[in-house]
mmCIF file of C-alpha atoms and ligand atoms in Angstrom:
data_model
loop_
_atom_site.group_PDB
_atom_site.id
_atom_site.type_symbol
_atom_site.label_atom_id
_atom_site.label_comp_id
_atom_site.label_asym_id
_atom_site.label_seq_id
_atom_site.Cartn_x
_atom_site.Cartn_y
_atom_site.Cartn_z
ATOM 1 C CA UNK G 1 211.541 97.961 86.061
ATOM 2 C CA UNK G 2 212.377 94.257 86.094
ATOM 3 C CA UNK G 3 208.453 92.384 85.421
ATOM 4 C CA UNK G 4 207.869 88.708 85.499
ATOM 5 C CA UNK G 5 204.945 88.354 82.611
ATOM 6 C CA UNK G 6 201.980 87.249 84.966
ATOM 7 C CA UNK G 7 199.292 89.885 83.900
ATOM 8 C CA UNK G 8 197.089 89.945 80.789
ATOM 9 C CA UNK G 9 198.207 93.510 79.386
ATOM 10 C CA UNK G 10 197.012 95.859 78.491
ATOM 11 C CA UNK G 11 193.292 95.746 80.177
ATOM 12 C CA UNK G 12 190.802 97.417 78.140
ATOM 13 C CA UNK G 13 189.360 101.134 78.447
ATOM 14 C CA UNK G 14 185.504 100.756 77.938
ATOM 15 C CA UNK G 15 182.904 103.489 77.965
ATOM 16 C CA UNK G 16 180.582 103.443 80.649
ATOM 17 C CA UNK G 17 177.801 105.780 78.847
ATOM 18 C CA UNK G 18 174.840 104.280 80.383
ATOM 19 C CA UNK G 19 176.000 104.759 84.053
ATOM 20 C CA UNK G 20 177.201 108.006 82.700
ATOM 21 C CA UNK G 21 173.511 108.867 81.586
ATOM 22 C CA UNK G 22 172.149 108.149 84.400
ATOM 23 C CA UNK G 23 174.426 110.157 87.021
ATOM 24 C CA UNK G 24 173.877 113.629 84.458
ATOM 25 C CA UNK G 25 177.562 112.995 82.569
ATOM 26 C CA UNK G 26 177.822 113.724 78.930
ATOM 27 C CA UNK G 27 178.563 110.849 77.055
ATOM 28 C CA UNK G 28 182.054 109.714 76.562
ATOM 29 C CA UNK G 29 183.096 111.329 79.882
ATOM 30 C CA UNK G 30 182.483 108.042 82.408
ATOM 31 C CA UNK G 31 185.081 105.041 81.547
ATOM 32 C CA UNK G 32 186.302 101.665 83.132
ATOM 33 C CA UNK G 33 189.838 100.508 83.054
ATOM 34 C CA UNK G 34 189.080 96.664 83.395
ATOM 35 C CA UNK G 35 191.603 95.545 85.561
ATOM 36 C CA UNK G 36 188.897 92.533 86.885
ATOM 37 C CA UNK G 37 190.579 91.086 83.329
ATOM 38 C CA UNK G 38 194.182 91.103 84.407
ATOM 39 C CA UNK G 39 194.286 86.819 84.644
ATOM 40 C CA UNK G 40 195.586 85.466 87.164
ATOM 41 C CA UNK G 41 192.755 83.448 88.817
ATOM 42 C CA UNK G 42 190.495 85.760 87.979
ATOM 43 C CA UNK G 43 191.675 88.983 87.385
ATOM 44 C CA UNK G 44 192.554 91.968 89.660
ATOM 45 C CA UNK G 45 194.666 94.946 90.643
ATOM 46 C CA UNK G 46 197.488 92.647 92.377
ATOM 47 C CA UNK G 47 198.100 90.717 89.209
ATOM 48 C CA UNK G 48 200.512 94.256 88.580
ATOM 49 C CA UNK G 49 202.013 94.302 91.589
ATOM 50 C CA UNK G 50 203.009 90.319 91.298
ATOM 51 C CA UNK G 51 204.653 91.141 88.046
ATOM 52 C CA UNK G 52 207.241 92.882 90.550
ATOM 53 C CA UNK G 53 207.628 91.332 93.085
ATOM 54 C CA UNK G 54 208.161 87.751 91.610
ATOM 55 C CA UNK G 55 210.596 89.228 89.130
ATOM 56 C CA UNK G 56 212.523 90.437 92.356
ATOM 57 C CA UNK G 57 211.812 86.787 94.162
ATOM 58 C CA UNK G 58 213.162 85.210 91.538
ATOM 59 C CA UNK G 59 216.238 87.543 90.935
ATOM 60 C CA UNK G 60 216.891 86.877 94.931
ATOM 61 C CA UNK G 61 216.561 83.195 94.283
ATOM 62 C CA UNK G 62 213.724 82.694 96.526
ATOM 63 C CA UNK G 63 211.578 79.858 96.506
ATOM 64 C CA UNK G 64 208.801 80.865 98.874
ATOM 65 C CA UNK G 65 206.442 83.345 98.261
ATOM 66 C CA UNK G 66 205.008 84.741 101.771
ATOM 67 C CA UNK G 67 202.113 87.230 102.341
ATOM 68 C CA UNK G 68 199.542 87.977 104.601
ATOM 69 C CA UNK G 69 195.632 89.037 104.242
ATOM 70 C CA UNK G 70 192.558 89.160 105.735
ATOM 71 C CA UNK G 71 190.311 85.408 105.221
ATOM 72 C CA UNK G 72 188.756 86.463 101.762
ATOM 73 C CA UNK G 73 192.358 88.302 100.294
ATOM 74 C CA UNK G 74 192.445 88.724 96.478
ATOM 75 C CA UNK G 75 195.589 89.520 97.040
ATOM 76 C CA UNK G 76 196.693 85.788 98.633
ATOM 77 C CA UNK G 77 194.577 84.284 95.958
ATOM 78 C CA UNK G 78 196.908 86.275 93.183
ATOM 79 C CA UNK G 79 200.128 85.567 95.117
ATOM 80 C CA UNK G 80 199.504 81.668 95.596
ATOM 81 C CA UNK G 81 198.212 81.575 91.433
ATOM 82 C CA UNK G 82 201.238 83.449 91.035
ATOM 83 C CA UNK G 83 203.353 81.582 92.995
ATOM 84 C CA UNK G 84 201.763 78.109 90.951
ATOM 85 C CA UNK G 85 202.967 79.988 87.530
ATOM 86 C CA UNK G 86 206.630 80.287 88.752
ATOM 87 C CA UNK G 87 207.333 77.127 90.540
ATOM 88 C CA UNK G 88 207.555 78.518 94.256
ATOM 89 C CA UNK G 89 205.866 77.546 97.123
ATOM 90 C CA UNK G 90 203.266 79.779 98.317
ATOM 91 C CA UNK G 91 202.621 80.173 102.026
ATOM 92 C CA UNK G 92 199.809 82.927 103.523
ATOM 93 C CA UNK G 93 198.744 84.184 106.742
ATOM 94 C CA UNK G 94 195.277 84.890 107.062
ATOM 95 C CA UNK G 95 192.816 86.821 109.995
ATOM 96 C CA UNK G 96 189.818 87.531 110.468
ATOM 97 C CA UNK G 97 186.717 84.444 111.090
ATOM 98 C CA UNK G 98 188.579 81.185 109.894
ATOM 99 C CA UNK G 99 185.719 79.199 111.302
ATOM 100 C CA UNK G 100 184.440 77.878 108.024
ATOM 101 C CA UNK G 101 188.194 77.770 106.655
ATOM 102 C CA UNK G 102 188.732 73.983 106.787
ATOM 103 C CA UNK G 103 185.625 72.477 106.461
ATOM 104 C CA UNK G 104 183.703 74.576 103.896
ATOM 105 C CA UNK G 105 186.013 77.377 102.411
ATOM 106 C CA UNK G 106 184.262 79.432 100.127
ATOM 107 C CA UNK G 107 185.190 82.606 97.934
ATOM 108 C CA UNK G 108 188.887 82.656 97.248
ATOM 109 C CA UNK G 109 189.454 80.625 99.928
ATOM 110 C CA UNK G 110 188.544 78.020 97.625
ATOM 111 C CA UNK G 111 191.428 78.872 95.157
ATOM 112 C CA UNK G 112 194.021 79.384 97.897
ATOM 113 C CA UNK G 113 193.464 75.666 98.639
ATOM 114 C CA UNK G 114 193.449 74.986 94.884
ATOM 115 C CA UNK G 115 196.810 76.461 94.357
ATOM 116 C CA UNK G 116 198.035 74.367 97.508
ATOM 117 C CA UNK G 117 199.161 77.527 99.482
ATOM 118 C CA UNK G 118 200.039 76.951 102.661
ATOM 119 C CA UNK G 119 197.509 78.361 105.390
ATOM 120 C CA UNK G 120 198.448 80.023 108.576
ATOM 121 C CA UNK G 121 195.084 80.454 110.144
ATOM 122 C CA UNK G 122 195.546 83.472 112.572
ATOM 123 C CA UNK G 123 191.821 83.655 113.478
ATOM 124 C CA UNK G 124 190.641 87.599 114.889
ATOM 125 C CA UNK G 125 194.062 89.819 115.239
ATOM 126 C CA UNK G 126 194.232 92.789 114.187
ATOM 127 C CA UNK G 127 196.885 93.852 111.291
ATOM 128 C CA UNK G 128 199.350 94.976 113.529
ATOM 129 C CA UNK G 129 199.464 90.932 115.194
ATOM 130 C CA UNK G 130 198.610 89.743 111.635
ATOM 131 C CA UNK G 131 202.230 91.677 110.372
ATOM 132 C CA UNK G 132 203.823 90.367 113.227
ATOM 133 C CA UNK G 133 202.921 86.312 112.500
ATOM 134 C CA UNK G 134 203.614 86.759 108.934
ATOM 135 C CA UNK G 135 207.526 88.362 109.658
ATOM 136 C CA UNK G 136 207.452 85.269 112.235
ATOM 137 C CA UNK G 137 206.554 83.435 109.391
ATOM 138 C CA UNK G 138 209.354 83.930 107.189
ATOM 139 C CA UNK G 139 211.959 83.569 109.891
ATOM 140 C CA UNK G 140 210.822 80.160 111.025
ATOM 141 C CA UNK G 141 210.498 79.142 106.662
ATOM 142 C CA UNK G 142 214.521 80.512 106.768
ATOM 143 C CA UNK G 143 214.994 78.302 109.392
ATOM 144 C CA UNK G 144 213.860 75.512 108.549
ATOM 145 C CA UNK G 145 215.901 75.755 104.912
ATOM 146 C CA UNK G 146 213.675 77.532 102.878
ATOM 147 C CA UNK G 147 213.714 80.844 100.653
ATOM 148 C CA UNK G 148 211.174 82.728 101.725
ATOM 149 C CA UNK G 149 210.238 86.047 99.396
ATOM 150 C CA UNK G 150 208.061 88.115 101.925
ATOM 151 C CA UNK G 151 205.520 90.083 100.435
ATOM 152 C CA UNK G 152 203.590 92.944 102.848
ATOM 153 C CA UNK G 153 199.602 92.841 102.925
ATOM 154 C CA UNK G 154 198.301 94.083 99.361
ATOM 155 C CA UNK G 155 201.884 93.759 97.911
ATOM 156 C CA UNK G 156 202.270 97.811 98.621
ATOM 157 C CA UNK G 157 206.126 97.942 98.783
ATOM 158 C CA UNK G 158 207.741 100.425 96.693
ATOM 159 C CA UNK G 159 208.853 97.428 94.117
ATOM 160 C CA UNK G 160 205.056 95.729 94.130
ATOM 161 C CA UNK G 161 203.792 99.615 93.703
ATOM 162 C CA UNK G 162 205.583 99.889 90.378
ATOM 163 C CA UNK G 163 202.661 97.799 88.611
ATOM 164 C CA UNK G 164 200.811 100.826 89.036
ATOM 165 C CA UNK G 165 203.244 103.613 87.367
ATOM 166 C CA UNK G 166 203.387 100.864 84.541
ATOM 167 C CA UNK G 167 199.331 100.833 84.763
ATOM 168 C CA UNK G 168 199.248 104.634 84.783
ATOM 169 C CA UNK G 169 201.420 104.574 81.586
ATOM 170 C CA UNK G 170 199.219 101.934 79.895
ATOM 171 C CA UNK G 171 196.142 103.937 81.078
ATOM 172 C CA UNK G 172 197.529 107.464 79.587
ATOM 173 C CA UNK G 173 198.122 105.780 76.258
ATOM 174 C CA UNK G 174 194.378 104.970 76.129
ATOM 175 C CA UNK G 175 192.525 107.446 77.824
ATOM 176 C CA UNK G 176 191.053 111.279 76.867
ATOM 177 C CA UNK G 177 193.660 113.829 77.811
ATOM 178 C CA UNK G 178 193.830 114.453 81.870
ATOM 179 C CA UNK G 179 191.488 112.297 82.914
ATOM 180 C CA UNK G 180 190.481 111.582 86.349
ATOM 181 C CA UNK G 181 190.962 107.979 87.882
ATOM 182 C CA UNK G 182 188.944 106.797 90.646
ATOM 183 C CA UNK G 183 190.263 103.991 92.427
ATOM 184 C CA UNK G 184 189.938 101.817 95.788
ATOM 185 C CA UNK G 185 192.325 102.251 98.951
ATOM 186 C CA UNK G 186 193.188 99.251 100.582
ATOM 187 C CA UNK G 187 196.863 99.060 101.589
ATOM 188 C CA UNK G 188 197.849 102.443 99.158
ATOM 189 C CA UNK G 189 199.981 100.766 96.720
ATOM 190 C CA UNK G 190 197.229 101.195 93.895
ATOM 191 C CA UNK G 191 196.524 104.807 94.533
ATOM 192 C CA UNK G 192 200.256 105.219 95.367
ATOM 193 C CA UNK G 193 201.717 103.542 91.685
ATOM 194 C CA UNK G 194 199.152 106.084 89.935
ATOM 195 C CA UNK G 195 199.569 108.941 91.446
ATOM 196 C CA UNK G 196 203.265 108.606 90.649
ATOM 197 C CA UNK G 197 202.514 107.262 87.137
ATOM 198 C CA UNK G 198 200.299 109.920 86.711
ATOM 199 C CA UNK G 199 202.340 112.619 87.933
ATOM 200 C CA UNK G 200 199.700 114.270 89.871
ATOM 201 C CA UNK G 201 197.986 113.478 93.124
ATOM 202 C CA UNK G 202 194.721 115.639 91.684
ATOM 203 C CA UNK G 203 194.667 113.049 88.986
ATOM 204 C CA UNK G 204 193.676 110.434 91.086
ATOM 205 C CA UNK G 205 190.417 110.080 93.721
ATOM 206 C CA UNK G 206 191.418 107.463 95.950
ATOM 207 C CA UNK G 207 188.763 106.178 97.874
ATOM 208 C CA UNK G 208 189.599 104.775 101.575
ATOM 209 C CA UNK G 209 187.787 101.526 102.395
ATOM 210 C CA UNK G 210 188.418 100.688 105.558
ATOM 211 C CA UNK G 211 190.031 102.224 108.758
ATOM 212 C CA UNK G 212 193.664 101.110 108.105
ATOM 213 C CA UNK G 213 196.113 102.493 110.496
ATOM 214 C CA UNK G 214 198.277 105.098 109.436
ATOM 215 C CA UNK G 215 197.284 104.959 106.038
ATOM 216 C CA UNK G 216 198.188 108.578 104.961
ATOM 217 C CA UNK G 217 201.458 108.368 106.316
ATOM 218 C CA UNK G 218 201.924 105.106 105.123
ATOM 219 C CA UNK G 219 201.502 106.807 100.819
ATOM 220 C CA UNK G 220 203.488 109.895 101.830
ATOM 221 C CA UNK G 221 206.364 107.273 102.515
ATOM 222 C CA UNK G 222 205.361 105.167 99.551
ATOM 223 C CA UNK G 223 204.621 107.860 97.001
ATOM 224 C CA UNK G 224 208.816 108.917 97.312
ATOM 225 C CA UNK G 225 210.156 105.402 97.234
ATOM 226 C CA UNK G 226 208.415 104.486 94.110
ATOM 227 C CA UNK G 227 209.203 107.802 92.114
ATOM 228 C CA UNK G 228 212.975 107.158 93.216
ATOM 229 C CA UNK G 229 213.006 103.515 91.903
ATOM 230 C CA UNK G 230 210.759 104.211 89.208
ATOM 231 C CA UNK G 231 213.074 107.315 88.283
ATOM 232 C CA UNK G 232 210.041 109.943 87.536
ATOM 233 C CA UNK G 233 209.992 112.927 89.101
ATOM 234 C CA UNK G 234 207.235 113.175 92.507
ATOM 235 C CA UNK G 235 203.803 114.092 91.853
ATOM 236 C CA UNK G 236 202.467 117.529 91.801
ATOM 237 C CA UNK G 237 200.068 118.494 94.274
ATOM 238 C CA UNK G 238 198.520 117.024 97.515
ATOM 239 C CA UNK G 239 197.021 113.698 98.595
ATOM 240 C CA UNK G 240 193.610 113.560 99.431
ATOM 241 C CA UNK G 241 191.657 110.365 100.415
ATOM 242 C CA UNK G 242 187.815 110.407 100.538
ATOM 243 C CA UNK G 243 187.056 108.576 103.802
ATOM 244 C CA UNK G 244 183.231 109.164 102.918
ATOM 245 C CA UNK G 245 182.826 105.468 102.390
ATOM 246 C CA UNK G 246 184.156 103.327 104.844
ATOM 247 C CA UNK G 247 181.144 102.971 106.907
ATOM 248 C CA UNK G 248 181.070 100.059 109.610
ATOM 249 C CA UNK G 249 185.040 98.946 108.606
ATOM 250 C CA UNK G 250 186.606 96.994 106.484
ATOM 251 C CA UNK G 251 185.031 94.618 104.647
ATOM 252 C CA UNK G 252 181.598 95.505 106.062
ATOM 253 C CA UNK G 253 178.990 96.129 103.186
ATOM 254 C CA UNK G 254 177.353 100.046 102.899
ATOM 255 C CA UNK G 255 173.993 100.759 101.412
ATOM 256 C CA UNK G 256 175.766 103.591 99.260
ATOM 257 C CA UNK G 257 178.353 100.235 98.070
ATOM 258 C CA UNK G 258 175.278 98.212 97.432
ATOM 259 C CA UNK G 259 173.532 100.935 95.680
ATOM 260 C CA UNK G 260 176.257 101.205 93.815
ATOM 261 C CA UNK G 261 176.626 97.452 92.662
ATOM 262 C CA UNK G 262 173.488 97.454 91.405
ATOM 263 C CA UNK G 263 173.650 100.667 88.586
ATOM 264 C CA UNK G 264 176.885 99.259 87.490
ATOM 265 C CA UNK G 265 175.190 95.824 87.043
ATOM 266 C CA UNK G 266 172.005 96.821 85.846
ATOM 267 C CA UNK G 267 173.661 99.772 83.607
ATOM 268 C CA UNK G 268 176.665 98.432 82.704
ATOM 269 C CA UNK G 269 176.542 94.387 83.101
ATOM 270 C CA UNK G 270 179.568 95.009 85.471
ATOM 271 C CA UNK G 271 180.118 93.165 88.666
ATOM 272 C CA UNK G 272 181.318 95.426 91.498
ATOM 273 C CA UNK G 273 182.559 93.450 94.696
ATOM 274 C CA UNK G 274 181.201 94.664 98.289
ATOM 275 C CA UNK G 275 184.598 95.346 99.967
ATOM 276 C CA UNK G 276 186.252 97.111 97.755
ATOM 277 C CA UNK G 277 184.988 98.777 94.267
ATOM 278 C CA UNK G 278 181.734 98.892 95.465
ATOM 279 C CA UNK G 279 182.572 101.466 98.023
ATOM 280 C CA UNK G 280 184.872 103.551 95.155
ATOM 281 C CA UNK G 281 182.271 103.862 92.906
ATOM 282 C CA UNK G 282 179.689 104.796 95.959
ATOM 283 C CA UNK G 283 182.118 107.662 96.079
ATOM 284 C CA UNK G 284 181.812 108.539 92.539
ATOM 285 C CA UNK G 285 177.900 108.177 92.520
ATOM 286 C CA UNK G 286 178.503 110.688 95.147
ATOM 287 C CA UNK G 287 180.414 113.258 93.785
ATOM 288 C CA UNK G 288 178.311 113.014 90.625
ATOM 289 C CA UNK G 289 175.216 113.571 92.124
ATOM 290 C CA UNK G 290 176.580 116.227 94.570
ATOM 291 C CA UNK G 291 178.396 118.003 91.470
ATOM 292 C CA UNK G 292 181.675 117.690 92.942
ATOM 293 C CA UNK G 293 183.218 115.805 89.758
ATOM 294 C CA UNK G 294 185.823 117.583 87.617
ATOM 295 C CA UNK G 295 184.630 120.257 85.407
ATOM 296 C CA UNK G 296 185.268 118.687 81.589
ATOM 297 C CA UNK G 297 187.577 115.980 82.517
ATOM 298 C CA UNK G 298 186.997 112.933 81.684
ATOM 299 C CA UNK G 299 186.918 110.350 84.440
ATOM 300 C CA UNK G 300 187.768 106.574 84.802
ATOM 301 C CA UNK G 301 186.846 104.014 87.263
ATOM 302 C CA UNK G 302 189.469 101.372 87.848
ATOM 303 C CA UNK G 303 187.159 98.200 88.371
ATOM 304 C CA UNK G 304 190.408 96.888 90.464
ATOM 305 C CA UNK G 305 188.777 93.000 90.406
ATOM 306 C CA UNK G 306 187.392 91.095 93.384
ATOM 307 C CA UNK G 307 184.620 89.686 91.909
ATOM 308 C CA UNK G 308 185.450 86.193 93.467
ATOM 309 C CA UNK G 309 185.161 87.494 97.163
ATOM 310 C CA UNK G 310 180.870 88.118 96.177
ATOM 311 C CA UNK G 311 180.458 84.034 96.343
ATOM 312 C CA UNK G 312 181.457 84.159 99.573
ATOM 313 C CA UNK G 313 178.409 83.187 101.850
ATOM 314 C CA UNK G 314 178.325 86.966 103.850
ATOM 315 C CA UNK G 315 178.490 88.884 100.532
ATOM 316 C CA UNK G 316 176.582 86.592 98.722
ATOM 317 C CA UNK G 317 172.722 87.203 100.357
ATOM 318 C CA UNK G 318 174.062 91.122 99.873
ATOM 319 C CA UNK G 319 174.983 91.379 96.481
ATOM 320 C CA UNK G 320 171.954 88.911 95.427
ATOM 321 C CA UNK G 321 169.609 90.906 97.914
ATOM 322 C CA UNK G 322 170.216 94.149 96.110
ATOM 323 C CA UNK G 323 168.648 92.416 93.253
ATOM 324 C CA UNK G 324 165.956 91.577 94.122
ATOM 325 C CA UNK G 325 165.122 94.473 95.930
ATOM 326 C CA UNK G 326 165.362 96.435 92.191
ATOM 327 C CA UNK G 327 163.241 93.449 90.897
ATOM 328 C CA UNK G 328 160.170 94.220 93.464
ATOM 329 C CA UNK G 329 160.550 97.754 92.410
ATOM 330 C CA UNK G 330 160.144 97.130 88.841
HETATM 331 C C1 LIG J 401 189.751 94.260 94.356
HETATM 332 C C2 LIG J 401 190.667 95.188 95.048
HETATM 333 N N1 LIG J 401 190.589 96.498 94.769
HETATM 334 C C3 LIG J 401 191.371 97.406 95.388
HETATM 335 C C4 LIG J 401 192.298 97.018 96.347
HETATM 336 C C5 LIG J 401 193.117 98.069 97.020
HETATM 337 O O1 LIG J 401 194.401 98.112 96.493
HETATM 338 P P1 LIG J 401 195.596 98.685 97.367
HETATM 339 O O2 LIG J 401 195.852 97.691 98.459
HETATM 340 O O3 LIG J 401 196.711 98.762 96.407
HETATM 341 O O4 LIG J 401 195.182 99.989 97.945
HETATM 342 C C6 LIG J 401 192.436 95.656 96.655
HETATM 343 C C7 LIG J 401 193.390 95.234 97.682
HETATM 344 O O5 LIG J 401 193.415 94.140 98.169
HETATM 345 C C8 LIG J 401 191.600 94.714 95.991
HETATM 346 O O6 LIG J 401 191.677 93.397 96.270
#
């Protein structure tokens, strides 16, 4: 497993005893893995995955790294800070509303421009279009003389998905015996790396966030390829993703997320983002409350990052809203 240092390893394990409390779990059964702290421009779960892939850019010789996300990506923020560490270029597609992109980014926006990545503005295509301008992308870079490295959304190839069989390693070494990680779907790669890591699918709640297309087949293919190159044997058992969450789409803030933002702030002093870990823990509240967790096992929360996306101006009035709405109630 060939790494390029980029991540602050290992993250810590902390105890989460007061959000424990309050959803009925004994104490020392409810932990975080903090990988918000990974570095990187602010921390988060792609800072693993970049260790990866830039260690395979640069054994390629590339000088371009190229990726693709929706307008407020953590990942593109990662991959252009990343990209700034190495010496490449960095050059990203982005969809979704670009309207305020040029004249008043905010979020990571902000820090794509910082880290001078290159901006293909792709305005309101869906993922399938969005894949399609980003392989366009790289062939027009190649033309033109460059190296391009091309990275898929969320950095969920099988070589970007080996942060998280290292991660699951890491997290083994600090965590009670057979614990249970709850984690965020996006693009798969997370849930994919830690399942494999893990060695069992049951080990690991993965928590859809959004309606991604073909998702499930998308891990079955993934969950193989990384074993293989990884050389660990498949996970036991079967994959199961809780779509309870998603609500409106991706992106689109839930009451259960929001809910859920607020007891790990107000319990914890932990920031949840609205996209993503918001709507993972919203699943754990859930299965807490409904007495659907584990029996005895311990569980963990992987706060996967994305704290930067909550100062962008849609998330913002949410995530501030939510407290003030505990405030009135005292
Ligand atoms: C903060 C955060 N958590 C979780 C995820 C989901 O990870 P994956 O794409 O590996 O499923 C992402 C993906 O962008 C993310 O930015």
């Amino acid at each position: 497993m060939d790494r390029c240092p980029l991540a602050t390893l290992p993250t810590p394990l902390e105890p989460m005893d007061r959000l424990g409390a309050a959803l009925g779990l004994d104490a020392g059964t409810l932990w975080v893995k903090r990988d918000d702290l990974t570095g990187l421009a602010g921390g988060g779960n792609k800072a693993r995955k970049l260790e990866h892939l830039v260690a395979e850019a640069l054994a390629q010789g590339c000088d371009t790294l190229v990726t693709a996300g929706a307008i407020q990506s953590n990942h593109v923020r990662m991959t252009a800070a990343a990209a700034c560490r190495v010496g490449m270029r960095c050059v990203a597609v982005l969809n979704g509303d670009v309207s305020g992109a040029s004249a008043a980014p905010e979020g990571n926006l902000v820090l794509d421009r910082l880290f001078g990545a290159e901006l293909v503005l792709v305005g309101d295509v869906d993922s399938f279009v969005r894949d399609q301008r980003l392989a366009e992308t790289c062939v027009a870079l190649h033309a033109a003389g460059a190296r391009p490295y091309e990275i898929p959304v969320g950095g969920a190839s099988p070589v970007g998905t080996l942060g998280y069989v290292r991660a699951a390693a890491e997290l083994s070494a600090q965590a009670p015996l057979g614990a249970v990680v709850y984690c965020a779907v996006g693009t798969g790669g997370t849930y994919a790396g830690l399942a494999v890591g893990l060695g069992s699918h049951d080990r690991v709640r993965g928590v859809a966030v959004g309606p991604v297309p073909e998702l499930d087949a998308r891990i079955d293919e993934l969950v193989p390829a990384v074993a293989t190159l990884a050389g660990v044997p498949f996970p036991s058992g079967q994959r199961r993703l809780d779509a309870s969450q998603i609500g409106e789409g991706y992106g689109i803030p839930t009451p259960a997320g929001l809910e859920a933002i607020a007891l790990a702030a107000r319990w914890e002093g932990l920031v949840l983002d609205p996209v993503y870990t918001a709507k993972a823990c919203a699943a754990l509240v859930a299965d807490c409350r409904a007495g659907r967790v584990p029996e005895g096992r311990p569980i963990v929360f992987l706060l996967s990052g994305g704290l930067r996306s909550i100062f962008a101006g849609r998330y913002a009035a949410d995530v501030a809203g939510v407290g003030r709405t505990l405030d009135q109630r005292g």
